[in-house]
PDB file of C-alpha atoms in Angstrom:
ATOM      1  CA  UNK O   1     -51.471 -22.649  79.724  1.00  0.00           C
ATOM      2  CA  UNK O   2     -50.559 -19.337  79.993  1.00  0.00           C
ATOM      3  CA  UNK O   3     -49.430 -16.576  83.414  1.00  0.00           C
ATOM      4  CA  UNK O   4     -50.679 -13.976  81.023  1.00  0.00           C
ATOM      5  CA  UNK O   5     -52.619 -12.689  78.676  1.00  0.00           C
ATOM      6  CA  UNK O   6     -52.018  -9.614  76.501  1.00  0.00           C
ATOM      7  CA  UNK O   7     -54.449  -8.580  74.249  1.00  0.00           C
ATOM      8  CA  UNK O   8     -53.331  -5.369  71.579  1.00  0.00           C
ATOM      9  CA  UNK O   9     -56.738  -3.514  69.713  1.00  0.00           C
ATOM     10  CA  UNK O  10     -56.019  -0.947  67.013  1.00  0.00           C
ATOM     11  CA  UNK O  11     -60.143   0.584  67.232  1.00  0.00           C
ATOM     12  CA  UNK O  12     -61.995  -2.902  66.481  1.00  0.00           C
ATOM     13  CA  UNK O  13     -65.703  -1.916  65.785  1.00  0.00           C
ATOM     14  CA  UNK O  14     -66.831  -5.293  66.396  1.00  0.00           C
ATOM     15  CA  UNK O  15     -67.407  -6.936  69.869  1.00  0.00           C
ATOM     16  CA  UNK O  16     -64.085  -7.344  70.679  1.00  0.00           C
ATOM     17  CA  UNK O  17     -63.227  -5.170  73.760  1.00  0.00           C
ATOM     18  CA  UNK O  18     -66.561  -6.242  75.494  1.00  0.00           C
ATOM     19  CA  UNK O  19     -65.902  -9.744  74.818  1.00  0.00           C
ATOM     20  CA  UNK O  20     -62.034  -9.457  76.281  1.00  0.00           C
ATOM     21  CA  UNK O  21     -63.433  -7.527  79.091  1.00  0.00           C
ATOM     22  CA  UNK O  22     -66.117 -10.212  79.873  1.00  0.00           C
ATOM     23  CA  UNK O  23     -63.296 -12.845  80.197  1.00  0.00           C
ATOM     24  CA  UNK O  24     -61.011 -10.244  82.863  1.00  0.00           C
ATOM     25  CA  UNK O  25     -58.814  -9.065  80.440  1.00  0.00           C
ATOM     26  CA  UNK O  26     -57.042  -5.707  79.657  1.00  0.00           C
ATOM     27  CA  UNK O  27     -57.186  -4.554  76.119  1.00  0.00           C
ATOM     28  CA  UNK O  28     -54.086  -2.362  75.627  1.00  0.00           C
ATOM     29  CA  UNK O  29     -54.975   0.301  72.241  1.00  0.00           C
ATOM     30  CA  UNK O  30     -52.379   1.051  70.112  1.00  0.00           C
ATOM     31  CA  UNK O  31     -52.660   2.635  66.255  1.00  0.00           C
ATOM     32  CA  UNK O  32     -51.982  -0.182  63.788  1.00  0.00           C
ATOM     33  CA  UNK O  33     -48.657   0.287  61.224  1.00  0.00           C
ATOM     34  CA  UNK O  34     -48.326  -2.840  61.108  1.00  0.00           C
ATOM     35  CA  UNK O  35     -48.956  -6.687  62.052  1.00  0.00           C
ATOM     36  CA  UNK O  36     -45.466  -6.493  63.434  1.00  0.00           C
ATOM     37  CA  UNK O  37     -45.277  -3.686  65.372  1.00  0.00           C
ATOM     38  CA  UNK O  38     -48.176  -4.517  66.617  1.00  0.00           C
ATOM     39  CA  UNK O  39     -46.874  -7.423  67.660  1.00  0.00           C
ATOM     40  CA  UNK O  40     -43.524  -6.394  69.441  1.00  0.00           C
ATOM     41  CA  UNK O  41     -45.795  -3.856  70.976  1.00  0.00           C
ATOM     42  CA  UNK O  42     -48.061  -6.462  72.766  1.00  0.00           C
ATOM     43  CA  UNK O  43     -43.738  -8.060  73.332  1.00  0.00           C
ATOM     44  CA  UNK O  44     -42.751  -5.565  75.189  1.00  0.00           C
ATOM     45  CA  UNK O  45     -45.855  -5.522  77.710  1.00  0.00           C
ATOM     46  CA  UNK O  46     -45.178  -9.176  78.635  1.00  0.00           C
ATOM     47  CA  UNK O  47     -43.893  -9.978  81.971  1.00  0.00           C
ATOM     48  CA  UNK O  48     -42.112 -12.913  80.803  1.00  0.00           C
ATOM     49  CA  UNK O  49     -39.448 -13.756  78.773  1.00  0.00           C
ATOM     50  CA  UNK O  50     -41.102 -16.504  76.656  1.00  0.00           C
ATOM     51  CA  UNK O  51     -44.378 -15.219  74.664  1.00  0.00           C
ATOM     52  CA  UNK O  52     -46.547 -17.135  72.448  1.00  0.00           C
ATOM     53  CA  UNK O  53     -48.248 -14.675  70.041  1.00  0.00           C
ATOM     54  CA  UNK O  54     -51.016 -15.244  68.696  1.00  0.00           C
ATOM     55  CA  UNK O  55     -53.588 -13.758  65.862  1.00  0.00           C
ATOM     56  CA  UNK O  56     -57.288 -13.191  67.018  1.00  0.00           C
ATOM     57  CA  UNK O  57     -58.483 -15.378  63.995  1.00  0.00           C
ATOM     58  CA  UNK O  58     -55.968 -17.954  65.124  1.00  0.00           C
ATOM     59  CA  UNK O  59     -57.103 -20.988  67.397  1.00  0.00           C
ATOM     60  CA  UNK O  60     -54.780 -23.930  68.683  1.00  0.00           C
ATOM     61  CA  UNK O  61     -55.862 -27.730  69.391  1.00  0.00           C
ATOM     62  CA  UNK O  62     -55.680 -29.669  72.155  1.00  0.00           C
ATOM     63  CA  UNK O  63     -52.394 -31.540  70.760  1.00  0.00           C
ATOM     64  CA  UNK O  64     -50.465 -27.616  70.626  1.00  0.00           C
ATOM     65  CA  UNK O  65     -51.682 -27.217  74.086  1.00  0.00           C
ATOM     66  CA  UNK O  66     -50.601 -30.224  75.439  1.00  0.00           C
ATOM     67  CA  UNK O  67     -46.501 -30.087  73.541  1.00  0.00           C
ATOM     68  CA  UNK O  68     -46.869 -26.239  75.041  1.00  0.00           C
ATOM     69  CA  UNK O  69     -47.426 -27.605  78.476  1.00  0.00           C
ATOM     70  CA  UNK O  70     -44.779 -30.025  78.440  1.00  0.00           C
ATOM     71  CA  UNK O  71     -42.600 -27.502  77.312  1.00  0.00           C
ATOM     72  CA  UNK O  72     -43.191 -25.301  80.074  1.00  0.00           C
ATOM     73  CA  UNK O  73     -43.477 -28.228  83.191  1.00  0.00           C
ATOM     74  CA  UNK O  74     -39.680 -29.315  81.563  1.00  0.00           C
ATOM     75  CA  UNK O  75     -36.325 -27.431  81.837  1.00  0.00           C
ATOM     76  CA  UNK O  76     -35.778 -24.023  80.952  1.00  0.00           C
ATOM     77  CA  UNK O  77     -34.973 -24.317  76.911  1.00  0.00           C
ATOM     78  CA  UNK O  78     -32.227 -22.868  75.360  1.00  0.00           C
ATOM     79  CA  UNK O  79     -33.162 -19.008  74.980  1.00  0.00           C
ATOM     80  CA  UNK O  80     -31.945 -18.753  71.354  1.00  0.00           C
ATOM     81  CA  UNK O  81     -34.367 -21.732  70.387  1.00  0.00           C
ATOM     82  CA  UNK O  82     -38.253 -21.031  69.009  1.00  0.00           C
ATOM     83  CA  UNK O  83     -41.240 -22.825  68.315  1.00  0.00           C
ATOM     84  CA  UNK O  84     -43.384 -23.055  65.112  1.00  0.00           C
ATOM     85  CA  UNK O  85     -47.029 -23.395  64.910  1.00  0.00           C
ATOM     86  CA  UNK O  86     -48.498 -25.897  62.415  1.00  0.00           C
ATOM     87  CA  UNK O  87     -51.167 -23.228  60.870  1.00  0.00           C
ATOM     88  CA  UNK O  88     -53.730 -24.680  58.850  1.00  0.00           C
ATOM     89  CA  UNK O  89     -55.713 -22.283  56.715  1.00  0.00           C
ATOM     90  CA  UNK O  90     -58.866 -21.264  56.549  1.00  0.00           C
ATOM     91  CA  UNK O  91     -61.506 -19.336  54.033  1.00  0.00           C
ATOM     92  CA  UNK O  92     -65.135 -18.663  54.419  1.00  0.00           C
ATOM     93  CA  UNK O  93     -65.071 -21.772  56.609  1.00  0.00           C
ATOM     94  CA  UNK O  94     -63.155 -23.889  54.301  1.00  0.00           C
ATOM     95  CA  UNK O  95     -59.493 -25.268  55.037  1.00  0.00           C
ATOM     96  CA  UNK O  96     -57.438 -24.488  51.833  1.00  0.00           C
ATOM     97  CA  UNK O  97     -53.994 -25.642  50.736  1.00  0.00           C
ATOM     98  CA  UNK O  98     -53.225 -22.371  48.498  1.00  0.00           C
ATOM     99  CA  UNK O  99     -53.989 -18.807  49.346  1.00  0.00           C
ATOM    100  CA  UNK O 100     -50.953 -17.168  47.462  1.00  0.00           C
ATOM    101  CA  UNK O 101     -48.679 -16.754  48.204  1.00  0.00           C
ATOM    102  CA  UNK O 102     -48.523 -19.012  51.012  1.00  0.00           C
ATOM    103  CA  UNK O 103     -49.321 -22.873  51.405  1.00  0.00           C
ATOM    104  CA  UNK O 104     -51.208 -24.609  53.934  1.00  0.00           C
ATOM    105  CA  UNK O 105     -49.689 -25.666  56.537  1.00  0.00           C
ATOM    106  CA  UNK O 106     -47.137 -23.209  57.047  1.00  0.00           C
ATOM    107  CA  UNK O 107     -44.915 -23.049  60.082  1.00  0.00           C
ATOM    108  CA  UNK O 108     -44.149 -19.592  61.356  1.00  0.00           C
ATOM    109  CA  UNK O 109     -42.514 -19.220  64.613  1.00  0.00           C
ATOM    110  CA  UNK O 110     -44.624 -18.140  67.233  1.00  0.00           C
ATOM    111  CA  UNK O 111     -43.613 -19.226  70.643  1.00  0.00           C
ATOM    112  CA  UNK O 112     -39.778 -17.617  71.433  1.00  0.00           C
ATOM    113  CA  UNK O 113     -38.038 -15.789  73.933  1.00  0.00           C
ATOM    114  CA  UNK O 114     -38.011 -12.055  73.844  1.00  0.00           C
ATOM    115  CA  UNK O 115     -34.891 -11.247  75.236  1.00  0.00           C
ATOM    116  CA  UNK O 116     -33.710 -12.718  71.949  1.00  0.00           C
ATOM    117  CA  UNK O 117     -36.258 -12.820  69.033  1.00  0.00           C
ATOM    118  CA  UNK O 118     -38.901 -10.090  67.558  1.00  0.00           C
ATOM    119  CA  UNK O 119     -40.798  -9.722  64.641  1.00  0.00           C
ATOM    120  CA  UNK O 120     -39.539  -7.572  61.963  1.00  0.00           C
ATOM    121  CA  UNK O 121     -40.773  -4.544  60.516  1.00  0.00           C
ATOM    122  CA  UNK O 122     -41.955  -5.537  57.313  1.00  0.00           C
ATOM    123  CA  UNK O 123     -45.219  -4.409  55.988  1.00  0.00           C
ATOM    124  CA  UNK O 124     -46.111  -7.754  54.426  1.00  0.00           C
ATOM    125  CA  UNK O 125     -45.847 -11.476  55.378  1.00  0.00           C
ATOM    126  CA  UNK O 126     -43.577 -10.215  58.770  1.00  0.00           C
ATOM    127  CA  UNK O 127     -41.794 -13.010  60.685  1.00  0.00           C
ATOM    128  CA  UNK O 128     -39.928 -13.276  63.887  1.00  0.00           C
ATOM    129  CA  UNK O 129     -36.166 -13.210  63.995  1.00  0.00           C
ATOM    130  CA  UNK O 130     -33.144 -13.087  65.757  1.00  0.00           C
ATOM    131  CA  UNK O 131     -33.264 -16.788  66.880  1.00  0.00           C
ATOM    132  CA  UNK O 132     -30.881 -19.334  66.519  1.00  0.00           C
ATOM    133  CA  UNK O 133     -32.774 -22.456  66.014  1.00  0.00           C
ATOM    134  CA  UNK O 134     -36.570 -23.619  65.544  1.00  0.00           C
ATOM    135  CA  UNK O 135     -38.589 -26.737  66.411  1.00  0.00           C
ATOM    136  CA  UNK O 136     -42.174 -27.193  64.394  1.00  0.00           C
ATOM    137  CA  UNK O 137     -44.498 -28.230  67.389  1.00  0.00           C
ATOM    138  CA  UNK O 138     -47.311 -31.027  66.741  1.00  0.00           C
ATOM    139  CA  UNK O 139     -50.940 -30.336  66.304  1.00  0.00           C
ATOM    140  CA  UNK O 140     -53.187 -27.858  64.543  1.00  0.00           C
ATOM    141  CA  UNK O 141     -53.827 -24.170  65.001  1.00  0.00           C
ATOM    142  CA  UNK O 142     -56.320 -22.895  62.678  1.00  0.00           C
ATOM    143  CA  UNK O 143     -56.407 -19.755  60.896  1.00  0.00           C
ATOM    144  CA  UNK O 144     -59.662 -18.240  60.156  1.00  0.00           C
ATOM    145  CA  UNK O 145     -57.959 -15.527  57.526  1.00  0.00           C
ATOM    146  CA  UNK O 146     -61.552 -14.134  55.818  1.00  0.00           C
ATOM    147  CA  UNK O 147     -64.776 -14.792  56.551  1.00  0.00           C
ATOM    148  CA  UNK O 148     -66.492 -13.099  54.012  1.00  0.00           C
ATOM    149  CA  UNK O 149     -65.081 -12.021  50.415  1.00  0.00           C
ATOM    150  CA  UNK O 150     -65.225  -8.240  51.435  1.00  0.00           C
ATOM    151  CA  UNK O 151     -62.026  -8.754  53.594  1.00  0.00           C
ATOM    152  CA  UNK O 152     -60.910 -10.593  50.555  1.00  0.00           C
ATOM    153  CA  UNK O 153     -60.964  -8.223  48.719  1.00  0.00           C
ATOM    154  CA  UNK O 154     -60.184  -5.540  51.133  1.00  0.00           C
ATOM    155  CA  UNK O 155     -57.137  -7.359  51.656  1.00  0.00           C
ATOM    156  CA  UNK O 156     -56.198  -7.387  48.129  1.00  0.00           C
ATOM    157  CA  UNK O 157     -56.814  -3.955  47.671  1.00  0.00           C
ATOM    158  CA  UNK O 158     -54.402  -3.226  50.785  1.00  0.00           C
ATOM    159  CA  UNK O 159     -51.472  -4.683  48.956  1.00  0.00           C
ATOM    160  CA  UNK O 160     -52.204  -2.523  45.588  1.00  0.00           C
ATOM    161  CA  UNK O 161     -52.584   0.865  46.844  1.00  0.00           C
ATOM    162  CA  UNK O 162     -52.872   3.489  43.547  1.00  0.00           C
ATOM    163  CA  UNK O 163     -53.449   1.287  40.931  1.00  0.00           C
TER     164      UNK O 163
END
């Protein structure tokens, strides 16, 4: 599906350099600010215009795949145009409809071209911008957000510093 794949690490102490290296891939490091930058970082190593980013707790379905295929066998699309992901969320193993803020499904743009669209630099709930238009794609990605309630509430804590 994809000419490339760019993987960013910000010092995982898990297995996930070894397991990126067992599949042929280069893990790029770069110190974490934010989901973001992190993201227009792993942008601006790509060697192609249109990038599909993804999260490492993020997996698509065979239907994504396939309207991601078609996409790229057809015409060149517009360049101001983007794609949504239908992300279906996920916590301790269980899909959920509520995690506030956000509801399940949501449908953030993740496939674009980057001559025209990055993500901003906000420290919370980012998105990309700078496109014109956006099509939701079919399918199912799901998003594995916590898989134990210490990142919970790690991840709670994160957005309360001082209190």
């Amino acid at each position: 599906m994809a000419d490339e794949c760019i993987v960013v690490d910000s010092g995982s102490t898990d297995e996930t350099v070894a397991i990126c290296q067992q599949f042929g891939l280069t893990v790029h490091h770069h110190a974490y600010k934010a989901h973001g930058a992190q993201m227009n970082y792993a942008i601006g190593l790509a060697s192609h215009d249109w990038v599909l980013c993804m999260d490492s707790d993020e997996i698509l379905d065979n239907d994504v795949v396939a309207a991601i295929q078609a996409l790229k066998a057809g015409e060149e699309p517009e360049p101001t145009c983007a794609w949504r992901l239908p992300r279906y969320w996920f916590v301790l193993g269980k899909q959920v409809r509520t995690i506030y803020p956000i509801s399940s499904p949501d449908y953030p743009v993740r496939l674009f071209n980057r001559q025209q669209a990055r993500f901003n630099d906000r420290p919370v709930d980012d998105q990309v911008v700078g496109h014109a238009s956006s099509v939701r794609l079919p399918g199912f990605v799901r998003h594995d957000t916590f898989y134990s309630l210490h990142e919970v509430f790690n991840k709670l804590n994160s957005y309360t510093p001082g209190w």
